[in-house]
Amino acid sequence: MSLILRSRKKKDGEDGAEKTDTDDAATPSLVEPQNDSQMDTDPAPSPSPSPSPSPSPASPPSEADDVQMTEAADDSPPPVAYTLSSSPVPQVSADEMRSRRLAALSRFGSPPSSSSTSSSSSTNSTPPSSNPISIKKTIPKTPVSAPSPSPPTSSPSPSLGSPIVHHTPFPQWEATILRSLLQVTLDKQNTSESLFYLESLAVEVAEEKHTPQLRESLIDRVLHSLCCLPQAPPPHLSLVAYFIEVFQSTTSVFNRKSTQNDPDRTRVLSAVIDGIVNYSILLLRFPEMFPSTVGSEKLSLLPFLEADPSSPNSLPAEFLKKIVAQADDSTLEEVFVPLFDAVRIKLVQTNLFGPFLAPMRAYALLIRHQKLVDMLTSAKQWIPTRRGTGKEMEVGSLLGPMFRMSSFPTHLPISLFFPDGYKPDQRDQYLSTFRAKLHVSQETSTHIMLALLKAKGNSRERVLEWIAETLGRNIDRQKMNTNDTSTCSEGFLANFTCTLLHLCEPFMKLDNHKFHMIDSSFLSLSPRYKVGEDQTRLSMTESEYRTYRENLVEGLMNPDSLQHNFITEIFFATAQAIHIGLAHVFSSFSRLMQGWTQEGNKEAVKVCFAAQMADPDLLELLFNYYSLMATYLMHLALKCESDAPTTLPLPTPAPEAFQALPEYLVDDMMEFFSFYYSQPANFPVGAVKSAKARPIMSFAVTFLSSEESYIKNPYLVGKLVDMMTLLVPKGAKMTSEKNAFDDNSLLSKYLGPSLMRFYVYVERTGASSQFYDKFNLRFSISIVMRFIWKLESYKNSMARECFNPSRFLKFANMLMNDAIFLLDESLSKLHFIHEYEADKPTPKYLTMSTTQRQELDQQFAQTERQVRTYLLLASETIRMLHYFTRDHATCFAIPEVIKPLASLLNYFLVRLAGPKYQELKVSNPDKYTFKPKWLLKKIATTYLHFVNFDSFPEAVAQDGRSYDPVIIAEAASVLHRTKLIDDNVHQKFMEFLDKVKAKSTAMGLEEEELGEIPDEFLDPIMSELMLDPVILPSSKMSCDRSTITRHLLTNPQDPFNRSPLKIDELIPNVELKAKIDAFIASKRHHDA
């Protein structure tokens, strides 16, 4: 019988040789190709559990062995042979089965010939090929395990390269080699344990008056007879196992040099190979037609595909290549879609601690073939549409389950991770083990994704569609509350993001400038990625963005045919994957651990999360990606003319392409760097190097200095500062090691002034909670400023900012306002704690009702929490005020600043050293970080920063509310006695106090001289004599310039009618000033 699956033979008129219209060469090359069928990148094999045992390939017999086998057949007595007669099998007779087989074969090939054909009549013929099969069958939806055969015995073979002299006549060689390769015999007297006796075929051959000798013309009939048996030829457990072993053996003999030089032998071996491939295709396509199968043969290749490549049980690459090449599209779909689906189901049913690598290996081997890639990406299950959810993409698509292997214990019992219970002393071993498994899974899935993207034709486009669809269906994950049943799991998104990050690696290197190819219009124009118009933009309102997008579309020649390059698409796809996945985990790592703690073992759960989230390899990828993001955004802000600015702030307005980008690009970047740099010591991620941190630090100072013109959200800008606080060296490292603030001229020149301006800018954020939010933002600013104040280059740049009167005046005013509010609130709450502790043991507390005591206890607990925060903020603000006045007292010695500063110092010195200090005593001040002596020292020594300014002693003495020379002197004595200040400082302080007393005496005399002051000369806000009156343009009221200036620095409104008012809009009241000067002069002249 001759079964033709792929091509029809044609006669060549010139040389009489037969040629085929197949894509393969006439003489098949059975060495595994490196470029044709194999993709550019193959998944690196990793150790994994071996699949079910499969047959080991028998060693191909040598020609010397052929002769020995022939001689043994002639001389040796026949051993016990495997025999199966053609007696009826259960339910179906052999004759009936044969008739059904012949009928099926006749539909797509020639029926087996009943007459023999000379095997040596055509020495130049090419290996037989075949016509395509086109019969449709139902595709099984679930994988069925196939039994795996035991390894057969085989004869030893010489080395493939050794020369062999042909001593055997061709007919004898033909019979011997076919008997050895096919492992069958037609001679009942010439059987052995390794030869199966085909009784039915032997009878047919005898009836045809032929000798019971195997030859080329019988190959097809031998295979047909084997397929008609009620079970696979022993010792094989399946026909597929038998076909694979015969293919391996025949391939090995075919590749010998001696075979290649003999066209007759080549032809015979090619016929065996083609017959094996053809019947394998038939078996895989129509398993129900074979008595030895039960309909499971469509999945019978899976154990061989899953086997380790180094195992003898692995599927020969050339075998799979020939099946794919010779089968038609319909056959491929019916055979291989169920295989891909079986792989999918296996991956869904396993986890990180199960046999996940075997099905992933099978997937990787299948997609080496372009036809299978085309079939896979065109299948309905490539992007399933039944539910339209993200979870369906994770478990229902043919690619999704590849990314499910995670160490997140969200849906798995913690006992699966720690079968013997969690042991704290083995934490490092747990992390190492979990990460090793994760790396195997992630590397394999990345190689698979890369191979699919490198495939030819429309496959890349279909893969990109899959990526976009997966992201689009999980867009709800960016909301506060997500539905876990309809969106992908955190573990899936973490692995998926890891793969996308690997795809970005080729253009992550900043020195190759490939990121210049990224098209910023992608998120506005791409039909695949739907970033809603309601998405918050960096510096555009919703209506402004809508207009911008409409203008982009109008500028396109053909919007429907718009295509973006691969770098652009993967870059923004990665950003969106992080946004809906990892960014959520980064920002709420602690909450997630608390919510998912199982069996009360929080430390064990923490290890599970840290294994993946704090994996150094993942963090390194993210670090490099966001370094690229930072550089790209600066490049875009600079209108693509440079990658980093040389001067700041950036020119305004910002480019529209930058303004239109979604805010989450920057927000997620800051969340990551904050997570990266805040890793606790037990999960180290490496030291921070100045060169490595340069892109993100340059990004931070660039957009910190440019403020709302580029990033309008002050909280987002505040995250830039929050991230910097984590880079501030701690302890001894502040001076002993390089840090992120070193060797960056852009940073040293502009960071300090930018922080001072941002300190002022956050006074009004626009949020309902802006009053309290500003303190948190300013606390981060103070942490960074405290460190850079010690660096000479940074300090010099801030000095230049201090000598800019208009800007520094705002900064100084905000600094003093914060100090007053925070310290006053802190001391008030300490007073409440003092009273609570004093009253609790007394009858006053005990006689309260239960409700009253509960309310009081709750208020106490709340006050404790608040006072810790307020004292922390107040201490840092007082510290900043201290070093600014120490180094730049001149800038504070102006009328608008000097008087409120003196009042501030007087008020808090009296509170900390006066009679009411006893009201601040609490049982455990360290619990609240209350350090009264440290505060008293900072306030007292701040006085001394102004000893050389005559206006300051006068300002101290003018403070009628808090100035008390006795208490000030007592404070200095306390500090001296407790050795917080030395003799020299104490002496200076007392000399300063003498100046204040003298000024106070002189001011008292001057006030007596002036007597009663007319109301029109008094400031309506402070009720003090105006020395520099100005007119408010809208209310027409007159105020002293210093008073109204301080007010406008805090609130830019006319205090009398709340209309907008700026300092430069104030009008000098020349007429009133002249009257006041005349009044003062007249009083002094009169007294004189």
Coordinates of C-alpha atoms in Angstrom, one line a residue, residues 122-613:
S122 CA 14.4 2.6 -9.8
T123 CA 17.7 3.5 -8.3
N124 CA 17.3 7.3 -8.9
S125 CA 13.9 7.8 -7.3
T126 CA 13.4 10.3 -4.5
P127 CA 11.9 9.5 -1.1
P128 CA 8.1 9.0 -1.3
S129 CA 6.0 12.0 -0.3
S130 CA 2.2 12.4 0.1
N131 CA -1.0 14.2 -0.5
P132 CA -2.6 16.4 2.2
I133 CA -5.2 14.9 4.5
S134 CA -8.4 17.0 4.5
I135 CA -10.8 15.1 6.7
K136 CA -12.2 17.1 9.7
K137 CA -12.7 15.5 13.1
T138 CA -13.8 16.8 16.5
I139 CA -11.0 18.3 18.5
P140 CA -10.8 16.8 22.0
K141 CA -11.0 19.5 24.6
T142 CA -9.2 17.9 27.5
P143 CA -5.9 16.2 27.6
V144 CA -5.8 12.4 28.2
S145 CA -2.7 10.8 29.6
A146 CA -1.1 8.2 27.3
P147 CA 0.7 5.2 28.5
S148 CA 4.4 5.3 28.0
P149 CA 6.3 2.3 26.7
S150 CA 9.3 0.6 28.1
P151 CA 12.6 1.1 26.4
P152 CA 13.2 -1.5 23.7
T153 CA 16.4 -3.5 23.3
S154 CA 18.7 -2.7 20.4
S155 CA 21.9 -3.8 18.8
P156 CA 25.1 -1.8 19.3
S157 CA 26.1 0.4 16.4
P158 CA 29.6 1.6 15.3
S159 CA 30.5 5.3 15.3
L160 CA 28.6 7.2 12.6
G161 CA 31.7 8.5 10.9
S162 CA 33.6 5.2 10.6
P163 CA 33.9 3.8 7.0
I164 CA 32.0 0.6 6.3
V165 CA 32.7 -1.7 3.4
H166 CA 29.6 -3.1 1.7
H167 CA 29.9 -6.9 1.6
T168 CA 26.2 -7.7 1.6
P169 CA 24.1 -7.8 -1.7
F170 CA 21.4 -5.2 -1.8
P171 CA 18.4 -7.5 -1.6
Q172 CA 19.9 -9.2 1.5
W173 CA 20.8 -5.8 3.0
E174 CA 17.3 -4.5 2.3
A175 CA 15.6 -7.4 4.0
T176 CA 17.9 -7.3 7.0
I177 CA 17.8 -3.5 7.5
L178 CA 14.0 -3.4 7.2
R179 CA 13.6 -6.3 9.6
S180 CA 15.9 -4.5 12.1
L181 CA 14.4 -1.1 11.8
L182 CA 10.7 -2.1 11.7
Q183 CA 11.3 -4.8 14.3
V184 CA 9.1 -7.3 12.4
T185 CA 9.5 -10.5 10.4
L186 CA 7.4 -12.4 7.9
D187 CA 9.3 -15.7 8.5
K188 CA 7.9 -17.6 11.4
Q189 CA 11.1 -19.6 11.5
N190 CA 13.3 -16.5 11.8
T191 CA 11.9 -14.7 14.9
S192 CA 13.5 -13.4 18.1
E193 CA 12.5 -11.4 21.1
S194 CA 13.2 -8.2 19.2
L195 CA 11.2 -9.2 16.1
F196 CA 7.4 -9.3 15.9
Y197 CA 5.9 -11.9 13.6
L198 CA 3.3 -10.4 11.2
E199 CA 1.2 -13.5 10.6
S200 CA -1.6 -11.9 8.5
L201 CA 0.9 -10.2 6.2
A202 CA 3.0 -13.3 5.9
V203 CA 0.0 -15.2 4.7
E204 CA -0.8 -12.6 2.1
V205 CA 2.7 -12.6 0.8
A206 CA 2.7 -16.4 0.6
E207 CA -0.5 -16.3 -1.3
E208 CA 1.1 -13.9 -3.8
K209 CA 3.9 -16.5 -4.3
H210 CA 6.6 -14.3 -2.8
T211 CA 9.4 -15.1 -0.4
P212 CA 8.8 -14.1 3.2
Q213 CA 11.5 -11.4 2.8
L214 CA 11.0 -7.7 3.6
R215 CA 11.5 -5.2 0.8
E216 CA 10.7 -1.6 0.0
S217 CA 7.4 -2.4 -1.7
L218 CA 6.1 -4.0 1.5
I219 CA 6.9 -1.1 3.9
D220 CA 3.5 0.4 3.6
R221 CA 1.8 -2.9 4.1
V222 CA 3.9 -3.7 7.1
L223 CA 2.9 -0.4 8.7
H224 CA -0.7 -0.9 7.8
S225 CA -0.6 -4.4 9.3
L226 CA 0.9 -3.0 12.5
C227 CA -1.8 -0.4 12.7
C228 CA -4.5 -3.0 12.4
L229 CA -3.3 -4.9 15.4
P230 CA -5.5 -4.8 18.6
Q231 CA -2.5 -3.6 20.5
A232 CA 0.9 -1.9 19.8
P233 CA 3.7 -4.3 18.8
P234 CA 5.5 -5.5 21.9
P235 CA 7.3 -4.3 23.9
H236 CA 5.8 -0.8 22.9
L237 CA 2.8 0.4 24.8
S238 CA 1.6 2.7 22.0
L239 CA 1.9 3.1 18.3
V240 CA 3.3 6.6 18.7
A241 CA 6.1 5.2 20.8
Y242 CA 6.8 2.6 18.2
F243 CA 6.8 5.2 15.3
I244 CA 9.2 7.5 17.2
E245 CA 11.7 4.7 17.9
V246 CA 11.6 3.5 14.3
F247 CA 12.1 7.1 13.1
Q248 CA 15.1 7.6 15.3
S249 CA 16.7 4.4 14.3
T250 CA 16.1 4.9 10.6
T251 CA 17.3 8.5 10.8
S252 CA 20.6 7.4 12.4
V253 CA 21.2 4.9 9.6
F254 CA 20.2 7.4 6.9
N255 CA 22.8 9.9 8.1
R256 CA 25.7 7.6 7.8
K257 CA 28.2 8.5 5.0
S258 CA 28.0 5.0 3.6
T259 CA 24.2 5.4 3.2
Q260 CA 24.4 8.8 1.6
N261 CA 26.7 7.4 -1.0
D262 CA 24.3 4.6 -2.0
P263 CA 21.1 5.8 -3.8
D264 CA 19.3 2.5 -3.4
R265 CA 19.8 2.4 0.3
T266 CA 18.9 6.1 0.6
R267 CA 15.6 5.4 -1.2
V268 CA 14.7 2.5 1.0
L269 CA 15.4 4.4 4.2
S270 CA 13.5 7.4 2.9
A271 CA 10.5 5.2 2.2
V272 CA 10.6 4.0 5.9
I273 CA 10.8 7.6 7.1
D274 CA 8.0 8.8 4.9
G275 CA 5.8 5.9 5.9
I276 CA 6.4 6.4 9.6
V277 CA 5.6 10.1 9.3
N278 CA 2.5 9.5 7.1
Y279 CA 1.1 6.9 9.5
S280 CA 1.9 9.0 12.5
I281 CA -0.1 11.9 11.0
L282 CA -3.0 9.5 10.3
L283 CA -2.8 8.1 13.8
L284 CA -2.8 11.5 15.4
R285 CA -5.6 12.7 13.2
F286 CA -7.9 9.7 13.3
P287 CA -7.0 7.7 16.4
E288 CA -10.5 6.0 16.5
M289 CA -9.6 4.1 13.3
F290 CA -6.8 2.2 15.0
P291 CA -7.8 -0.8 17.1
S292 CA -4.9 -0.3 19.5
T293 CA -6.0 3.2 20.5
V294 CA -8.9 4.4 22.6
G295 CA -9.1 7.9 21.1
S296 CA -6.3 9.4 23.2
E297 CA -3.6 9.4 20.5
K298 CA -4.2 13.1 19.7
L299 CA -2.4 13.8 22.9
S300 CA 0.1 11.0 22.7
L301 CA 2.9 13.3 21.6
L302 CA 2.6 15.3 24.8
P303 CA 4.8 13.1 27.1
F304 CA 7.5 13.1 24.5
L305 CA 7.3 16.9 24.1
E306 CA 7.4 17.4 27.8
A307 CA 10.5 15.2 28.3
D308 CA 13.8 16.9 29.1
P309 CA 15.8 17.5 25.8
S310 CA 18.7 15.5 27.2
S311 CA 16.4 12.5 28.0
P312 CA 16.2 9.6 25.5
N313 CA 12.4 10.0 25.8
S314 CA 12.3 13.4 24.2
L315 CA 10.6 13.8 20.8
P316 CA 13.1 14.1 17.9
A317 CA 13.0 17.6 16.5
E318 CA 13.1 16.2 12.9
F319 CA 10.2 13.9 13.6
L320 CA 8.0 16.9 14.6
K321 CA 9.3 19.0 11.8
K322 CA 8.3 16.4 9.2
I323 CA 4.9 15.9 10.7
V324 CA 4.3 19.7 10.6
A325 CA 5.7 20.0 7.1
Q326 CA 3.7 17.1 5.6
A327 CA 0.3 17.6 7.4
D328 CA -2.2 20.1 5.9
D329 CA -3.7 23.0 7.9
S330 CA -6.8 21.1 8.8
T331 CA -4.8 18.2 10.3
L332 CA -2.5 20.6 12.2
E333 CA -5.5 22.3 13.7
E334 CA -7.2 19.1 14.8
V335 CA -4.0 17.6 16.2
F336 CA -2.1 20.5 17.7
V337 CA -4.8 22.8 19.0
P338 CA -5.8 20.1 21.5
L339 CA -2.1 19.7 22.4
F340 CA -1.8 23.4 23.1
D341 CA -5.0 23.2 25.1
A342 CA -3.7 20.3 27.1
V343 CA -0.6 22.3 27.9
R344 CA -2.9 25.2 29.0
I345 CA -4.9 22.9 31.3
K346 CA -1.8 21.4 32.8
L347 CA -0.5 24.9 33.6
V348 CA -3.8 26.0 35.1
Q349 CA -3.9 22.9 37.3
T350 CA -0.3 23.3 38.6
N351 CA 1.6 25.9 40.5
L352 CA 5.1 27.1 41.3
F353 CA 5.7 23.9 43.4
G354 CA 4.3 21.5 40.8
P355 CA 5.5 20.1 37.5
F356 CA 5.1 23.4 35.5
L357 CA 8.2 23.1 33.4
A358 CA 7.3 20.0 31.5
P359 CA 4.2 21.6 29.8
M360 CA 6.1 24.8 29.2
R361 CA 8.9 22.8 27.5
A362 CA 6.3 21.2 25.3
Y363 CA 4.9 24.6 24.4
A364 CA 8.4 25.9 23.5
L365 CA 9.1 22.9 21.2
L366 CA 5.8 23.3 19.4
I367 CA 6.3 27.0 18.6
R368 CA 9.6 26.4 16.9
H369 CA 7.5 25.8 13.8
Q370 CA 6.1 28.7 11.9
K371 CA 3.0 26.8 10.8
L372 CA 2.2 25.9 14.4
V373 CA 2.7 29.5 15.5
D374 CA 0.3 30.6 12.8
M375 CA -2.2 28.0 13.8
L376 CA -1.8 28.9 17.5
T377 CA -2.2 32.6 17.1
S378 CA -5.2 32.1 14.8
A379 CA -7.0 29.7 17.1
K380 CA -10.2 30.9 18.8
Q381 CA -8.7 30.3 22.2
W382 CA -5.8 32.6 21.5
I383 CA -8.0 35.5 22.7
P384 CA -11.1 33.9 24.2
T385 CA -14.3 36.0 24.1
R386 CA -16.7 34.0 26.1
R387 CA -16.5 36.1 29.3
G388 CA -14.4 39.0 28.2
T389 CA -12.6 39.3 31.5
G390 CA -9.0 39.5 32.6
K391 CA -9.3 36.2 34.5
E392 CA -10.3 34.6 31.2
M393 CA -7.1 35.8 29.6
E394 CA -5.1 34.3 32.5
V395 CA -6.7 30.8 32.6
G396 CA -8.6 30.5 29.3
S397 CA -6.3 31.8 26.6
L398 CA -3.6 29.5 25.2
L399 CA -0.8 31.7 26.4
G400 CA -2.1 33.1 29.7
P401 CA -1.4 30.2 32.1
M402 CA 2.3 30.5 31.2
F403 CA 2.5 33.4 33.6
R404 CA 0.6 31.9 36.6
M405 CA 3.6 30.5 38.5
S406 CA 4.0 32.8 41.5
S407 CA 5.2 32.8 45.1
F408 CA 2.3 35.0 46.2
P409 CA 0.2 33.1 48.7
T410 CA -3.0 34.7 47.6
H411 CA -4.9 31.7 46.4
L412 CA -2.7 28.9 47.8
P413 CA -2.5 27.5 51.3
I414 CA 0.6 28.6 53.1
S415 CA 1.3 24.9 53.9
L416 CA 2.1 24.3 50.2
F417 CA 5.0 26.7 50.5
F418 CA 6.2 25.3 53.8
P419 CA 5.2 21.6 54.0
D420 CA 7.2 21.1 57.2
G421 CA 6.1 24.4 58.7
Y422 CA 7.9 27.7 58.5
K423 CA 11.2 27.8 60.3
P424 CA 12.7 31.3 60.7
D425 CA 16.3 30.2 60.7
Q426 CA 15.7 28.9 57.1
R427 CA 14.4 32.1 55.7
D428 CA 17.3 32.6 53.3
Q429 CA 16.9 29.0 52.0
Y430 CA 13.2 29.6 51.4
L431 CA 14.0 32.8 49.4
S432 CA 16.6 31.1 47.4
T433 CA 14.4 28.1 46.6
F434 CA 11.3 30.2 45.7
R435 CA 13.4 32.5 43.5
A436 CA 15.1 29.7 41.7
K437 CA 11.7 28.3 40.7
L438 CA 10.5 31.7 39.7
H439 CA 13.5 32.3 37.5
V440 CA 13.0 29.1 35.7
S441 CA 9.3 29.9 35.0
Q442 CA 10.0 33.5 34.1
E443 CA 12.9 32.8 31.8
T444 CA 11.0 30.0 30.0
S445 CA 7.8 32.2 29.5
T446 CA 10.0 35.0 28.3
H447 CA 11.7 32.9 25.7
I448 CA 8.3 31.6 24.5
M449 CA 7.0 35.2 24.2
L450 CA 10.1 36.3 22.4
A451 CA 9.9 33.3 20.0
L452 CA 6.3 34.1 19.2
L453 CA 7.2 37.8 18.5
K454 CA 10.1 36.8 16.2
A455 CA 7.8 34.5 14.2
K456 CA 7.1 35.5 10.6
G457 CA 3.8 36.6 9.1
N458 CA 1.0 38.0 11.2
S459 CA 2.0 36.2 14.3
R460 CA 3.8 39.2 15.9
E461 CA 0.7 41.3 15.4
R462 CA -1.5 38.7 17.0
V463 CA 0.9 38.5 20.0
L464 CA 0.8 42.2 20.4
E465 CA -3.0 42.0 20.3
W466 CA -2.9 39.4 23.0
I467 CA -0.7 41.7 25.2
A468 CA -3.0 44.7 24.6
E469 CA -6.2 42.6 25.3
T470 CA -4.7 41.3 28.5
L471 CA -3.9 44.8 29.7
G472 CA -7.3 46.2 28.5
R473 CA -9.3 43.6 30.3
N474 CA -7.5 44.3 33.6
I475 CA -7.9 48.1 33.5
D476 CA -10.2 48.0 36.5
R477 CA -7.2 47.0 38.6
Q478 CA -6.2 50.6 38.8
K479 CA -9.3 51.3 40.9
M480 CA -9.2 51.3 44.7
N481 CA -11.3 48.1 44.9
T482 CA -11.0 45.4 42.3
N483 CA -12.9 42.2 41.6
D484 CA -10.5 39.4 41.9
T485 CA -12.8 37.0 40.1
S486 CA -12.8 39.0 36.9
T487 CA -9.2 40.3 36.8
C488 CA -5.9 38.6 36.6
S489 CA -4.1 37.7 39.8
E490 CA -1.2 39.7 41.2
G491 CA 1.2 36.8 40.5
F492 CA 0.1 36.6 36.9
L493 CA 0.7 40.3 36.4
A494 CA 4.0 40.2 38.2
N495 CA 5.3 37.5 35.8
F496 CA 3.7 39.1 32.8
T497 CA 5.4 42.4 33.6
C498 CA 8.7 40.6 34.1
T499 CA 8.5 39.2 30.6
L500 CA 7.6 42.7 29.2
L501 CA 10.6 44.1 31.0
H502 CA 12.9 41.5 29.4
L503 CA 11.5 42.6 26.0
C504 CA 12.5 46.2 26.8
E505 CA 16.1 45.2 27.7
P506 CA 17.5 45.8 24.2
F507 CA 16.6 49.5 24.3
M508 CA 17.1 50.0 28.1
K509 CA 20.7 51.0 27.7
L510 CA 20.7 54.8 27.7
D511 CA 23.9 55.1 25.7
N512 CA 22.4 53.5 22.6
H513 CA 19.6 56.1 22.4
K514 CA 17.1 53.7 21.0
F515 CA 14.6 55.2 23.3
H516 CA 14.5 58.2 20.9
M517 CA 12.3 56.0 18.7
I518 CA 9.5 56.0 21.3
D519 CA 6.5 57.8 19.9
S520 CA 4.7 59.8 22.7
S521 CA 1.5 59.9 20.6
F522 CA 1.0 56.1 21.1
L523 CA -1.3 56.3 24.1
S524 CA -3.4 58.9 22.3
L525 CA -3.7 57.3 18.9
S526 CA -3.2 53.5 19.3
P527 CA -6.4 51.6 18.6
R528 CA -5.2 48.7 20.8
Y529 CA -4.5 50.7 24.0
K530 CA -7.5 52.5 25.3
V531 CA -6.3 55.1 27.9
G532 CA -9.5 57.0 28.7
E533 CA -9.8 60.7 28.2
D534 CA -10.7 60.9 31.8
Q535 CA -7.2 59.7 32.8
T536 CA -5.4 62.4 34.8
R537 CA -2.7 64.0 32.6
L538 CA 0.6 65.5 33.7
S539 CA -0.4 69.0 32.9
M540 CA -3.6 69.0 30.8
T541 CA -7.3 69.2 31.7
E542 CA -9.7 66.7 30.2
S543 CA -11.0 69.2 27.7
E544 CA -7.5 70.3 26.8
Y545 CA -6.5 66.7 26.2
R546 CA -9.6 66.1 24.0
T547 CA -8.7 69.0 21.8
Y548 CA -5.0 67.8 21.6
R549 CA -6.1 64.3 20.5
E550 CA -8.5 65.7 17.9
N551 CA -5.7 67.7 16.5
L552 CA -3.4 64.7 16.3
V553 CA -6.0 62.7 14.5
E554 CA -6.7 65.5 12.0
G555 CA -3.0 65.6 11.2
L556 CA -2.8 62.0 10.1
M557 CA -3.1 61.0 6.5
N558 CA -4.9 57.8 7.3
P559 CA -5.7 57.2 11.0
D560 CA -7.0 53.7 10.4
S561 CA -3.6 52.5 9.0
L562 CA -1.5 54.1 11.8
Q563 CA 1.2 51.8 13.0
H564 CA 3.7 52.4 15.8
N565 CA 7.1 50.7 16.0
F566 CA 7.7 47.8 18.3
I567 CA 9.9 49.7 20.8
T568 CA 7.1 52.2 21.3
E569 CA 4.4 49.6 21.8
I570 CA 6.4 47.4 24.3
F571 CA 7.6 50.5 26.2
F572 CA 4.1 51.7 26.9
A573 CA 2.6 48.2 27.3
T574 CA 5.2 47.6 30.1
A575 CA 4.2 50.9 31.8
Q576 CA 0.6 49.9 31.8
A577 CA 1.3 46.4 33.0
I578 CA 3.2 47.9 36.0
H579 CA 0.4 50.4 36.6
I580 CA -2.3 47.8 36.9
G581 CA -0.1 45.2 38.7
L582 CA 3.1 45.8 40.4
A583 CA 2.5 49.5 41.3
H584 CA -0.6 48.4 43.3
V585 CA 1.5 45.9 45.2
F586 CA 4.4 48.4 45.8
S587 CA 2.1 51.0 47.2
S588 CA 0.3 48.7 49.5
F589 CA 2.8 46.0 50.3
S590 CA 2.1 46.0 54.1
R591 CA -1.7 46.0 53.6
L592 CA -1.6 43.1 51.3
M593 CA 0.5 41.1 53.7
Q594 CA -1.9 41.8 56.5
G595 CA -5.0 41.0 54.3
W596 CA -3.5 37.7 53.0
T597 CA -1.9 36.4 56.2
Q598 CA -2.9 32.8 56.5
E599 CA -2.8 30.6 59.6
G600 CA -1.5 33.5 61.6
N601 CA 2.1 33.2 60.3
K602 CA 2.8 36.7 59.1
E603 CA 6.5 36.1 58.7
A604 CA 6.0 33.2 56.4
V605 CA 3.6 35.2 54.2
K606 CA 6.1 38.0 54.2
V607 CA 8.8 35.6 52.9
C608 CA 6.5 34.4 50.1
F609 CA 5.8 38.0 48.9
A610 CA 9.4 39.1 49.3
A611 CA 10.6 36.2 47.2
Q612 CA 9.0 37.7 44.2
M613 CA 8.5 41.4 45.0

